[in-house]
Amino acid sequence: MIDVHYWPTPNGWKITIMLEECGLDYRLVPVDIGAGGQFAPAFLRLSPNNRMPAIVDHAPLGGGAPLAIFESGAILEYLAEKSGRFLPTAPADRYRVLQWVHWQMANLGPMMGNANHFKNYAKDLTDDPAQLVYGTKRFVGEVDRLSGVMDAQLSANRFLAGDDYSIADIISWPWASLLARLIDEQVWANNPHLKRWVDEVGERPAVQRGRDAGKELGERELTEEEQQKRRALLFNQTSEKVRAAREAAARAAR
Ligand SMILES: N[C@@H](CCC(=O)N[C@@H](CS)C(=O)NCC(=O)O)C(=O)O
């Protein structure tokens, strides 16, 4: 059994989609990131970066004590190795996949996260319109560039790493499926090969089950007070906050 410390966001979906694709047993352990679950001492012991997702595999590859892993890229690589699926073993094929996994982790995910921040949240956090305009232009522009990178790759390949569906697709699809929400519908007209791939991957039953996993967790309408608390938690993180959380975790462990 694999515990998935989870909230229904694109980074969380990557893991539930992979588990559904592999048919591995799992259970969701909610981490309510709007209410501070990512700073809970028990969670920080698994995920020192105070971000979900994280997993605990109670029957890990190689045997031994339960294994905890954080960072979605590392988790997908581990699950691919455990299941023997969606990551080839031959070196050239393997690195064709892994380069796109790292590309997603370093580019598409962070840039879409920052673009979403400037487009949808920053207006409640700053009074300076110049900051909003510059930040939005910078990160939405970068997301637009990355859409073009995927489109070019998919113009010559059925899937991101070539002919076969792999963890490169599983890790990229959750974010790519939301591109029109972040840019606008024109992104599909501009990038038809990307649109073809988003649709094809989105039709896979395992992808649909993984994307819907725990969706009821995020559906509750928040009160204004809860929204303010959420903003303060998510957008006010400093090294001091991390230090205080680490000290609380150490006290709880004693
Ligand atoms: N690089 C990390 C990113 C994880 C991440 O940013 N998770 C977000 C939710 S999508 C989170 O836990 N946010 C909590 C916070 O910002 O405090 C991964 O891919 O696992």
CSV table of C-alpha atoms and ligand atoms in Angstrom, one decimal:
chain,number,residue,atom,x,y,z
A,1,MET,CA,0.0,0.0,0.0
A,2,ILE,CA,1.2,3.5,-0.9
A,3,ASP,CA,0.1,6.5,1.1
A,4,VAL,CA,-0.2,9.6,-1.1
A,5,HIS,CA,0.1,12.9,0.9
A,6,TYR,CA,-2.1,14.9,-1.4
A,7,TRP,CA,-4.3,17.8,-2.4
A,8,PRO,CA,-6.1,17.9,-5.7
A,9,THR,CA,-3.8,20.1,-7.8
A,10,PRO,CA,-1.8,19.5,-11.0
A,11,ASN,CA,1.3,18.4,-9.0
A,12,GLY,CA,-0.9,16.0,-7.0
A,13,TRP,CA,-2.6,14.6,-10.1
A,14,LYS,CA,0.8,13.5,-11.5
A,15,ILE,CA,1.0,10.9,-8.8
A,16,THR,CA,-2.6,9.6,-8.8
A,17,ILE,CA,-2.5,9.4,-12.6
A,18,MET,CA,0.7,7.3,-12.4
A,19,LEU,CA,-0.7,5.1,-9.7
A,20,GLU,CA,-3.9,4.5,-11.7
A,21,GLU,CA,-1.9,3.8,-14.9
A,22,CYS,CA,0.2,1.2,-13.0
A,23,GLY,CA,-2.7,-0.3,-11.0
A,24,LEU,CA,-0.8,0.1,-7.8
A,25,ASP,CA,-2.8,0.2,-4.5
A,26,TYR,CA,-2.9,3.6,-2.8
A,27,ARG,CA,-4.8,5.7,-0.4
A,28,LEU,CA,-5.0,9.5,-0.2
A,29,VAL,CA,-3.8,11.3,2.9
A,30,PRO,CA,-5.2,14.9,2.6
A,31,VAL,CA,-2.7,17.8,3.0
A,32,ASP,CA,-4.9,20.9,3.1
A,33,ILE,CA,-2.3,23.4,1.7
A,34,GLY,CA,-4.8,26.3,2.3
A,35,ALA,CA,-5.1,25.5,5.9
A,36,GLY,CA,-1.4,24.8,6.7
A,37,GLY,CA,-1.3,21.0,6.4
A,38,GLN,CA,2.1,21.4,4.6
A,39,PHE,CA,3.6,22.7,7.9
A,40,ALA,CA,2.3,19.9,10.1
A,41,PRO,CA,5.3,18.2,11.9
A,42,ALA,CA,4.3,14.8,10.6
A,43,PHE,CA,4.2,16.0,7.0
A,44,LEU,CA,7.5,17.9,7.2
A,45,ARG,CA,9.3,14.8,8.2
A,46,LEU,CA,8.3,13.3,4.8
A,47,SER,CA,8.5,16.5,2.8
A,48,PRO,CA,11.1,19.0,4.2
A,49,ASN,CA,10.2,21.5,1.4
A,50,ASN,CA,6.7,21.9,2.8
A,51,ARG,CA,5.1,21.1,-0.5
A,52,MET,CA,2.9,18.2,-1.5
A,53,PRO,CA,2.9,15.6,-3.0
A,54,ALA,CA,4.9,13.1,-1.0
A,55,ILE,CA,4.4,9.3,-0.8
A,56,VAL,CA,5.2,6.6,1.8
A,57,ASP,CA,5.5,3.1,0.3
A,58,HIS,CA,4.9,0.5,3.0
A,59,ALA,CA,6.3,-2.3,0.8
A,60,PRO,CA,9.2,-0.5,-1.0
A,61,LEU,CA,11.2,-1.5,-3.9
A,62,GLY,CA,14.2,-3.4,-2.5
A,63,GLY,CA,12.4,-4.3,0.8
A,64,GLY,CA,13.0,-2.8,4.2
A,65,ALA,CA,11.4,0.0,6.2
A,66,PRO,CA,8.6,2.2,4.6
A,67,LEU,CA,10.1,4.6,2.1
A,68,ALA,CA,9.1,8.3,2.0
A,69,ILE,CA,9.7,10.3,-1.1
A,70,PHE,CA,9.0,14.0,-1.9
A,71,GLU,CA,9.2,15.9,-5.3
A,72,SER,CA,6.8,14.6,-8.0
A,73,GLY,CA,9.6,13.9,-10.5
A,74,ALA,CA,11.4,11.6,-8.0
A,75,ILE,CA,8.1,9.9,-7.1
A,76,LEU,CA,7.3,9.2,-10.7
A,77,GLU,CA,10.7,7.8,-11.4
A,78,TYR,CA,10.4,5.6,-8.3
A,79,LEU,CA,6.9,4.3,-9.3
A,80,ALA,CA,8.2,3.6,-12.8
A,81,GLU,CA,11.0,1.6,-11.4
A,82,LYS,CA,8.8,-0.2,-9.0
A,83,SER,CA,6.1,-1.1,-11.6
A,84,GLY,CA,8.5,-1.6,-14.5
A,85,ARG,CA,6.3,0.7,-16.6
A,86,PHE,CA,6.5,4.0,-18.5
A,87,LEU,CA,10.3,4.4,-18.2
A,88,PRO,CA,12.4,2.3,-20.5
A,89,THR,CA,15.6,0.6,-19.2
A,90,ALA,CA,17.8,0.9,-22.3
A,91,PRO,CA,20.0,4.0,-21.6
A,92,ALA,CA,19.2,6.0,-24.7
A,93,ASP,CA,15.5,5.5,-24.4
A,94,ARG,CA,15.5,6.1,-20.7
A,95,TYR,CA,17.2,9.5,-21.0
A,96,ARG,CA,15.0,10.5,-23.8
A,97,VAL,CA,12.2,10.2,-21.2
A,98,LEU,CA,14.1,11.6,-18.3
A,99,GLN,CA,15.1,14.8,-20.1
A,100,TRP,CA,11.5,15.7,-20.5
A,101,VAL,CA,10.7,14.8,-16.9
A,102,HIS,CA,13.3,17.2,-15.7
A,103,TRP,CA,12.2,19.8,-18.3
A,104,GLN,CA,8.7,19.7,-16.8
A,105,MET,CA,10.0,20.0,-13.2
A,106,ALA,CA,12.3,22.9,-14.0
A,107,ASN,CA,10.2,24.7,-16.6
A,108,LEU,CA,6.5,24.1,-17.2
A,109,GLY,CA,5.5,23.5,-13.6
A,110,PRO,CA,7.3,26.5,-12.0
A,111,MET,CA,6.5,28.9,-14.9
A,112,MET,CA,2.8,28.0,-14.9
A,113,GLY,CA,2.8,28.3,-11.1
A,114,ASN,CA,4.3,31.8,-11.3
A,115,ALA,CA,2.0,32.9,-14.2
A,116,ASN,CA,-1.0,31.7,-12.2
A,117,HIS,CA,0.2,33.7,-9.2
A,118,PHE,CA,0.6,37.0,-11.1
A,119,LYS,CA,-2.7,36.5,-13.1
A,120,ASN,CA,-4.9,35.3,-10.4
A,121,TYR,CA,-3.5,36.1,-6.9
A,122,ALA,CA,-1.1,39.0,-7.0
A,123,LYS,CA,-3.9,41.6,-7.4
A,124,ASP,CA,-4.9,40.9,-3.8
A,125,LEU,CA,-1.3,41.1,-2.6
A,126,THR,CA,0.1,44.3,-4.1
A,127,ASP,CA,-1.3,47.8,-4.9
A,128,ASP,CA,1.4,48.4,-7.5
A,129,PRO,CA,-0.1,47.8,-11.0
A,130,ALA,CA,3.4,47.9,-12.6
A,131,GLN,CA,4.4,44.8,-10.6
A,132,LEU,CA,1.3,43.0,-11.8
A,133,VAL,CA,1.8,43.9,-15.5
A,134,TYR,CA,5.5,43.0,-15.5
A,135,GLY,CA,5.1,39.7,-13.6
A,136,THR,CA,2.2,38.6,-15.7
A,137,LYS,CA,4.0,39.5,-19.0
A,138,ARG,CA,7.2,37.7,-17.9
A,139,PHE,CA,5.6,34.4,-16.7
A,140,VAL,CA,2.7,34.1,-19.2
A,141,GLY,CA,5.2,34.9,-21.9
A,142,GLU,CA,7.4,32.1,-20.7
A,143,VAL,CA,4.5,29.7,-20.6
A,144,ASP,CA,3.6,30.7,-24.1
A,145,ARG,CA,7.2,29.8,-25.2
A,146,LEU,CA,7.1,26.5,-23.4
A,147,SER,CA,3.8,25.7,-25.2
A,148,GLY,CA,5.7,26.2,-28.5
A,149,VAL,CA,8.5,23.9,-27.3
A,150,MET,CA,6.0,21.1,-26.6
A,151,ASP,CA,4.2,21.7,-29.9
A,152,ALA,CA,7.4,21.4,-31.9
A,153,GLN,CA,8.3,18.2,-30.1
A,154,LEU,CA,4.8,16.8,-30.6
A,155,SER,CA,4.8,17.8,-34.3
A,156,ALA,CA,7.3,15.0,-34.9
A,157,ASN,CA,6.4,12.6,-32.1
A,158,ARG,CA,3.2,11.0,-30.9
A,159,PHE,CA,4.2,11.4,-27.3
A,160,LEU,CA,6.7,13.8,-25.6
A,161,ALA,CA,9.6,11.3,-25.5
A,162,GLY,CA,8.8,9.6,-28.8
A,163,ASP,CA,6.5,6.8,-29.9
A,164,ASP,CA,5.6,5.5,-26.5
A,165,TYR,CA,3.5,6.9,-23.6
A,166,SER,CA,5.8,7.5,-20.6
A,167,ILE,CA,6.3,9.4,-17.4
A,168,ALA,CA,7.3,12.4,-19.5
A,169,ASP,CA,3.6,12.6,-20.6
A,170,ILE,CA,2.2,11.7,-17.2
A,171,ILE,CA,4.2,14.5,-15.5
A,172,SER,CA,3.5,17.1,-18.2
A,173,TRP,CA,-0.2,16.5,-18.9
A,174,PRO,CA,-1.7,17.9,-15.6
A,175,TRP,CA,-0.2,21.3,-16.2
A,176,ALA,CA,-0.5,21.3,-20.0
A,177,SER,CA,-4.2,20.5,-19.8
A,178,LEU,CA,-4.7,23.8,-18.0
A,179,LEU,CA,-2.9,26.0,-20.6
A,180,ALA,CA,-6.0,27.7,-22.0
A,181,ARG,CA,-7.2,28.7,-18.5
A,182,LEU,CA,-3.9,30.5,-18.0
A,183,ILE,CA,-3.3,32.0,-21.5
A,184,ASP,CA,-6.5,31.7,-23.5
A,185,GLU,CA,-8.2,29.4,-26.0
A,186,GLN,CA,-5.9,30.8,-28.7
A,187,VAL,CA,-3.1,28.6,-27.2
A,188,TRP,CA,-4.7,25.5,-28.9
A,189,ALA,CA,-5.1,27.2,-32.3
A,190,ASN,CA,-1.4,28.3,-32.1
A,191,ASN,CA,-0.2,24.8,-31.0
A,192,PRO,CA,-2.3,22.2,-32.8
A,193,HIS,CA,0.1,19.3,-32.1
A,194,LEU,CA,0.0,20.1,-28.4
A,195,LYS,CA,-3.8,20.2,-28.5
A,196,ARG,CA,-3.9,16.8,-30.2
A,197,TRP,CA,-1.6,15.3,-27.5
A,198,VAL,CA,-3.6,17.0,-24.6
A,199,ASP,CA,-6.8,15.4,-26.0
A,200,GLU,CA,-5.3,12.0,-26.6
A,201,VAL,CA,-3.7,11.7,-23.2
A,202,GLY,CA,-6.8,13.2,-21.5
A,203,GLU,CA,-9.0,10.4,-23.0
A,204,ARG,CA,-7.1,7.7,-21.1
A,205,PRO,CA,-9.3,6.3,-18.4
A,206,ALA,CA,-6.4,6.1,-15.9
A,207,VAL,CA,-5.7,9.8,-16.5
A,208,GLN,CA,-9.3,10.7,-15.9
A,209,ARG,CA,-9.4,8.6,-12.7
A,210,GLY,CA,-6.2,10.1,-11.4
A,211,ARG,CA,-7.3,13.7,-12.2
A,212,ASP,CA,-10.5,13.1,-10.3
A,213,ALA,CA,-8.9,11.5,-7.3
A,214,GLY,CA,-9.9,13.4,-4.1
A,215,LYS,CA,-11.5,16.2,-6.1
A,216,GLU,CA,-14.1,16.7,-3.5
A,217,LEU,CA,-11.3,17.8,-1.1
A,218,GLY,CA,-10.9,21.1,-3.0
A,219,GLU,CA,-14.6,21.8,-3.8
A,220,ARG,CA,-15.7,23.4,-0.6
A,221,GLU,CA,-16.4,27.1,-1.0
A,222,LEU,CA,-14.1,29.1,1.4
A,223,THR,CA,-15.4,32.0,3.5
A,224,GLU,CA,-13.7,35.4,3.1
A,225,GLU,CA,-11.8,34.8,6.4
A,226,GLU,CA,-10.6,31.4,5.2
A,227,GLN,CA,-9.5,33.0,1.9
A,228,GLN,CA,-7.5,35.6,3.8
A,229,LYS,CA,-5.9,33.0,6.0
A,230,ARG,CA,-5.1,30.9,2.9
A,231,ARG,CA,-3.4,33.9,1.2
A,232,ALA,CA,-1.4,34.6,4.3
A,233,LEU,CA,-0.2,31.0,4.5
A,234,LEU,CA,0.6,30.5,0.8
A,235,PHE,CA,2.1,33.8,-0.1
A,236,ASN,CA,4.0,34.8,3.0
A,237,GLN,CA,6.5,32.1,3.4
A,238,THR,CA,10.0,33.0,4.7
A,239,SER,CA,13.0,31.2,6.0
A,240,GLU,CA,11.9,32.2,9.5
A,241,LYS,CA,8.6,30.3,8.9
A,242,VAL,CA,10.4,27.3,7.7
A,243,ARG,CA,12.8,27.4,10.7
A,244,ALA,CA,9.8,27.7,13.1
A,245,ALA,CA,8.0,24.7,11.4
A,246,ARG,CA,11.2,22.6,11.6
A,247,GLU,CA,11.7,23.4,15.3
A,248,ALA,CA,8.0,22.5,16.0
A,249,ALA,CA,8.5,19.2,14.0
A,250,ALA,CA,11.6,18.4,16.1
A,251,ARG,CA,9.7,19.1,19.4
A,252,ALA,CA,6.9,16.9,18.2
A,253,ALA,CA,9.3,14.1,17.5
A,254,ARG,CA,10.9,14.1,21.0
B,1,LIG,N1,8.4,20.7,-7.2
B,1,LIG,C1,7.4,20.3,-6.4
B,1,LIG,C2,6.3,21.3,-6.4
B,1,LIG,C3,5.2,20.9,-5.4
B,1,LIG,C4,4.2,22.1,-5.2
B,1,LIG,O1,4.6,23.3,-5.5
B,1,LIG,N2,3.1,21.8,-4.5
B,1,LIG,C5,2.2,22.8,-4.1
B,1,LIG,C6,0.8,22.5,-4.5
B,1,LIG,S1,0.7,22.3,-6.3
B,1,LIG,C7,2.2,23.0,-2.6
B,1,LIG,O2,2.3,22.0,-1.9
B,1,LIG,N3,2.0,24.2,-2.1
B,1,LIG,C8,2.0,24.5,-0.8
B,1,LIG,C9,2.5,25.9,-0.4
B,1,LIG,O3,2.8,26.7,-1.4
B,1,LIG,O4,2.8,26.1,0.7
B,1,LIG,C10,6.8,18.9,-6.9
B,1,LIG,O5,6.8,18.8,-8.2
B,1,LIG,O6,6.5,18.0,-6.1
